[in-house]
Amino acid sequence: MYTPELHYYKLSEDVIAFSTTRHGGASKGNYGELNINPYCGDDPAAITTNRQALCRTLNIEDSHLFLPHQVHDIECLAITEDFLQATPEQRQQLLEGKDALMTTLPHLCIGVSTADCIPVLLYDPRHHAKVAIHAGWRGTVSRIVKETFRKMQRVYGTLPEDALAVIGPGISLKNFEVGQEVYDDFALHGFDMRLLARKYPCRNNPTQEKWHINLPLCNQLQLESVGVPRSHIQQSGLCTYDNVGDFFSARRLGINSGRIYTGII
């Protein structure tokens, strides 16, 4: 029997917030060991085994763990009683194309998959609202964290001063090398590149320099821009590229590799 190793966050006594590591599952190779993402090419039998092991660890039913099929957009799905009454096929259709989930229902685990992108968890203790967000660079440019928080406010009445946040494992500034077109996209969308970008020697040609962008900070600033206090935002400080032995990194392992699951119950 497998025992998943999880990285926990001290977000609130009312919730369990965590990210999976690579340890304690049945997957092999670049998917090894603990991958529950069914969209990245892993062995379906291993995914099922890993998912069941994770649910045992979290003490929840398999049908109460949710993972959307992310597409680097900004759509957020609310998990409601109506969703729970839907058939498995209907549920899967609703989860298609979503990059964020939110709910106030108890004993449910919502989460997102990443492997260098930035996972963000939000919790509103006043309304018991939980949110999980997948912020890749495209989602970050589109301000998915800010937009999802606005939806959290509309649906649940969340106040910025109540919100608690975790920014989980993702690629760090020094390892997120980008092309000029990515830098230009951030600049075009009004981000303060003096704060977020820096040039480093190019990985493939150290005689040249390329831009690097600080995705964790960029998503933190989006939360601050809507009024979430800086003291309520935890940065995990975990770089997936540097810590590929413990966390999946697509830039280190390739696209055909496992994914971290960052969730909240």
Coordinates of C-alpha atoms in Angstrom, one line a residue:
M1 CA 0.0 0.0 0.0
Y2 CA 1.3 3.4 -1.0
T3 CA 1.6 6.4 1.4
P4 CA 1.7 9.7 -0.4
E5 CA 4.1 12.3 1.0
L6 CA 2.4 15.7 1.1
H7 CA 3.7 19.2 1.8
Y8 CA 1.2 20.9 4.1
Y9 CA 0.5 24.6 4.6
K10 CA -0.6 26.3 7.8
L11 CA -3.4 28.2 6.2
S12 CA -6.2 27.8 8.8
E13 CA -7.2 25.3 11.5
D14 CA -10.5 24.9 9.6
V15 CA -8.9 23.5 6.4
I16 CA -6.3 21.1 5.1
A17 CA -4.1 22.8 2.5
F18 CA -1.3 20.8 0.7
S19 CA 0.7 20.0 -2.3
T20 CA 1.7 16.5 -3.4
T21 CA 5.3 15.7 -3.8
R22 CA 6.8 13.1 -6.1
H23 CA 7.0 10.5 -3.3
G24 CA 4.7 7.7 -2.2
G25 CA 2.9 6.5 -5.4
A26 CA 2.9 3.9 -8.1
S27 CA 3.9 5.9 -11.2
K28 CA 7.2 5.3 -13.0
G29 CA 9.9 7.3 -14.8
N30 CA 9.2 11.0 -15.2
Y31 CA 5.8 10.3 -13.7
G32 CA 7.2 8.8 -10.6
E33 CA 6.0 8.4 -8.1
L34 CA 2.9 10.3 -7.2
N35 CA 0.9 11.7 -10.1
I36 CA -2.9 11.9 -10.2
N37 CA -3.2 14.0 -13.4
P38 CA -4.9 11.9 -16.2
Y39 CA -4.1 14.4 -18.9
C40 CA -0.3 14.1 -19.1
G41 CA 0.2 10.6 -20.5
D42 CA 0.7 8.5 -17.3
D43 CA -0.4 4.9 -17.0
P44 CA -4.1 5.0 -16.0
A45 CA -3.7 2.1 -13.6
A46 CA -1.0 4.0 -11.7
I47 CA -3.1 7.2 -11.7
T48 CA -6.0 5.3 -10.1
T49 CA -3.7 3.7 -7.5
N50 CA -2.2 7.1 -6.7
R51 CA -5.6 8.8 -6.5
Q52 CA -7.0 6.1 -4.1
A53 CA -3.9 6.4 -1.9
L54 CA -4.2 10.2 -1.8
C55 CA -7.9 10.0 -0.8
R56 CA -7.1 7.5 1.9
T57 CA -4.4 9.9 3.3
L58 CA -6.9 12.8 3.2
N59 CA -9.7 10.6 4.6
I60 CA -12.2 11.5 1.8
E61 CA -14.1 9.5 -0.8
D62 CA -12.6 9.4 -4.3
S63 CA -15.7 11.0 -5.6
H64 CA -15.0 14.0 -3.4
L65 CA -11.6 14.9 -4.9
F66 CA -11.8 17.3 -7.9
L67 CA -9.3 18.2 -10.6
P68 CA -10.2 20.3 -13.6
H69 CA -8.8 19.9 -17.1
Q70 CA -6.9 23.1 -17.3
V71 CA -6.3 25.1 -20.5
H72 CA -4.4 28.2 -19.3
D73 CA -7.5 30.3 -19.3
I74 CA -9.3 32.1 -16.5
E75 CA -12.6 30.2 -16.1
C76 CA -13.5 29.2 -12.6
L77 CA -16.1 26.5 -11.7
A78 CA -18.1 26.6 -8.4
I79 CA -18.6 23.1 -7.0
T80 CA -22.2 23.1 -5.7
E81 CA -24.8 20.6 -4.6
D82 CA -26.1 20.6 -8.2
F83 CA -22.6 19.6 -9.4
L84 CA -22.5 16.7 -6.9
Q85 CA -25.8 15.4 -8.1
A86 CA -24.6 15.3 -11.7
T87 CA -23.4 12.1 -13.4
P88 CA -19.7 11.4 -13.6
E89 CA -19.9 12.3 -17.3
Q90 CA -21.6 15.5 -16.6
R91 CA -19.1 16.4 -13.9
Q92 CA -16.2 15.8 -16.3
Q93 CA -17.8 18.0 -18.9
L94 CA -18.2 20.8 -16.3
L95 CA -14.6 20.4 -15.2
E96 CA -13.4 20.7 -18.8
G97 CA -11.5 23.9 -19.6
K98 CA -11.5 25.3 -16.1
D99 CA -8.4 26.7 -14.4
A100 CA -9.8 27.4 -11.0
L101 CA -12.3 25.8 -8.7
M102 CA -14.2 27.1 -5.6
T103 CA -16.6 25.8 -3.1
T104 CA -18.1 26.2 0.4
L105 CA -19.2 22.6 0.7
P106 CA -17.4 20.6 3.5
H107 CA -15.4 17.4 3.1
L108 CA -14.6 18.1 -0.5
C109 CA -11.1 18.5 -1.9
I110 CA -10.6 21.0 -4.8
G111 CA -7.2 21.4 -6.4
V112 CA -5.2 22.2 -9.5
S113 CA -2.3 20.5 -11.3
T114 CA 1.1 22.2 -12.0
A115 CA 4.7 21.4 -12.9
D116 CA 6.3 24.9 -13.0
C117 CA 3.1 26.9 -13.2
I118 CA 2.0 28.6 -10.0
P119 CA -0.8 27.0 -7.8
V120 CA -2.7 29.4 -5.6
L121 CA -5.0 28.5 -2.7
L122 CA -7.5 31.0 -1.1
Y123 CA -9.6 30.6 2.0
D124 CA -12.3 32.8 3.4
P125 CA -12.8 31.7 7.1
R126 CA -15.9 33.9 7.5
H127 CA -17.8 32.2 4.7
H128 CA -15.8 28.9 4.7
A129 CA -15.1 29.5 1.0
K130 CA -12.2 27.6 -0.6
V131 CA -10.5 28.3 -3.9
A132 CA -7.8 26.6 -6.0
I133 CA -6.2 28.4 -8.9
H134 CA -3.8 27.3 -11.7
A135 CA -1.7 30.3 -12.8
G136 CA 0.6 29.6 -15.7
W137 CA 2.2 32.5 -17.4
R138 CA -0.7 32.9 -19.7
G139 CA -3.2 32.8 -16.8
T140 CA -1.0 35.2 -14.9
V141 CA -1.0 37.7 -17.8
S142 CA -4.8 37.4 -17.9
R143 CA -4.8 38.0 -14.1
I144 CA -6.6 34.8 -13.2
V145 CA -5.9 35.2 -9.5
K146 CA -7.4 38.7 -9.5
E147 CA -10.4 37.6 -11.6
T148 CA -11.0 34.5 -9.5
F149 CA -10.9 36.6 -6.3
R150 CA -13.5 39.0 -7.8
K151 CA -15.7 36.0 -8.5
M152 CA -15.2 34.8 -4.9
Q153 CA -16.4 38.2 -3.7
R154 CA -19.5 38.1 -6.0
V155 CA -20.5 34.5 -5.1
Y156 CA -19.6 34.3 -1.4
G157 CA -19.2 37.9 -0.3
T158 CA -15.6 37.5 0.6
L159 CA -13.9 40.5 2.1
P160 CA -10.2 41.1 1.1
E161 CA -9.2 41.5 4.8
D162 CA -10.6 38.1 5.6
A163 CA -8.8 36.2 2.8
L164 CA -5.9 33.9 3.4
A165 CA -3.7 32.7 0.6
V166 CA -0.9 30.2 -0.2
I167 CA 1.3 30.5 -3.3
G168 CA 2.6 27.0 -3.8
P169 CA 5.6 25.4 -5.6
G170 CA 6.4 26.8 -9.0
I171 CA 9.3 28.0 -11.1
S172 CA 11.4 30.8 -9.6
L173 CA 12.6 34.0 -11.1
K174 CA 16.1 32.8 -11.8
N175 CA 14.8 29.7 -13.6
F176 CA 11.9 31.1 -15.6
E177 CA 13.7 32.2 -18.7
V178 CA 11.3 33.7 -21.4
G179 CA 11.5 35.0 -24.9
Q180 CA 11.1 38.7 -25.6
E181 CA 7.5 38.1 -26.8
V182 CA 6.5 36.9 -23.3
Y183 CA 8.1 39.9 -21.6
D184 CA 6.3 42.1 -24.1
D185 CA 3.0 40.5 -23.3
F186 CA 3.4 41.1 -19.6
A187 CA 4.4 44.7 -20.3
L188 CA 1.5 45.2 -22.7
H189 CA -0.9 44.1 -20.0
G190 CA 0.3 46.8 -17.6
F191 CA 2.6 44.8 -15.3
D192 CA 5.4 46.7 -13.6
M193 CA 8.3 44.9 -15.2
R194 CA 10.8 46.8 -13.0
L195 CA 9.5 44.7 -10.1
L196 CA 8.9 41.4 -12.0
A197 CA 11.6 41.0 -14.6
R198 CA 15.3 40.7 -14.6
K199 CA 17.9 39.6 -17.2
Y200 CA 20.2 36.6 -16.7
P201 CA 22.8 34.9 -18.9
C202 CA 21.0 32.7 -21.5
R203 CA 21.0 29.1 -20.4
N204 CA 22.0 27.9 -23.9
N205 CA 24.3 30.8 -24.7
P206 CA 25.8 32.5 -21.6
T207 CA 27.3 35.2 -23.8
Q208 CA 23.8 36.6 -24.3
E209 CA 21.1 37.6 -21.8
K210 CA 17.4 36.7 -21.7
W211 CA 14.5 38.0 -19.6
H212 CA 13.3 36.1 -16.5
I213 CA 9.9 36.8 -14.9
N214 CA 8.9 36.3 -11.2
L215 CA 5.6 34.5 -11.5
P216 CA 5.1 33.9 -7.7
L217 CA 5.5 37.6 -7.0
C218 CA 3.3 38.6 -9.9
N219 CA 0.4 36.5 -8.5
Q220 CA 1.1 37.8 -5.0
L221 CA 0.8 41.4 -6.3
Q222 CA -2.5 40.6 -7.9
L223 CA -3.9 39.5 -4.5
E224 CA -2.5 42.7 -2.9
S225 CA -4.1 44.8 -5.6
V226 CA -7.5 43.6 -4.6
G227 CA -6.8 44.3 -0.9
V228 CA -5.6 41.0 0.5
P229 CA -3.1 42.0 3.2
R230 CA 0.5 41.0 2.5
S231 CA 0.6 39.3 5.9
H232 CA -2.2 37.0 4.8
I233 CA -0.2 35.7 1.8
Q234 CA 2.2 32.8 2.2
Q235 CA 4.9 32.2 -0.4
S236 CA 6.0 28.6 -0.3
G237 CA 9.4 29.6 -1.7
L238 CA 9.7 26.2 -3.4
C239 CA 11.1 26.3 -6.9
T240 CA 10.0 23.3 -8.9
Y241 CA 13.0 23.6 -11.3
D242 CA 15.5 23.5 -8.5
N243 CA 13.7 20.9 -6.5
V244 CA 12.8 18.4 -9.3
G245 CA 13.6 15.5 -7.0
D246 CA 10.7 16.4 -4.8
F247 CA 8.3 18.3 -7.2
F248 CA 7.5 17.8 -10.9
S249 CA 9.1 20.3 -13.3
A250 CA 8.1 20.3 -16.9
R251 CA 11.1 22.3 -17.9
R252 CA 13.4 19.7 -16.3
L253 CA 11.5 16.5 -17.1
G254 CA 9.6 17.5 -20.3
I255 CA 5.9 17.7 -20.9
N256 CA 5.5 13.9 -20.6
S257 CA 5.9 13.9 -16.9
G258 CA 3.8 14.0 -13.7
R259 CA 2.1 17.0 -12.1
I260 CA 1.9 18.3 -8.6
Y261 CA -1.7 18.5 -7.1
T262 CA -2.2 21.4 -4.8
G263 CA -5.5 21.1 -3.0
I264 CA -7.6 22.3 -0.1
I265 CA -10.3 20.6 2.0

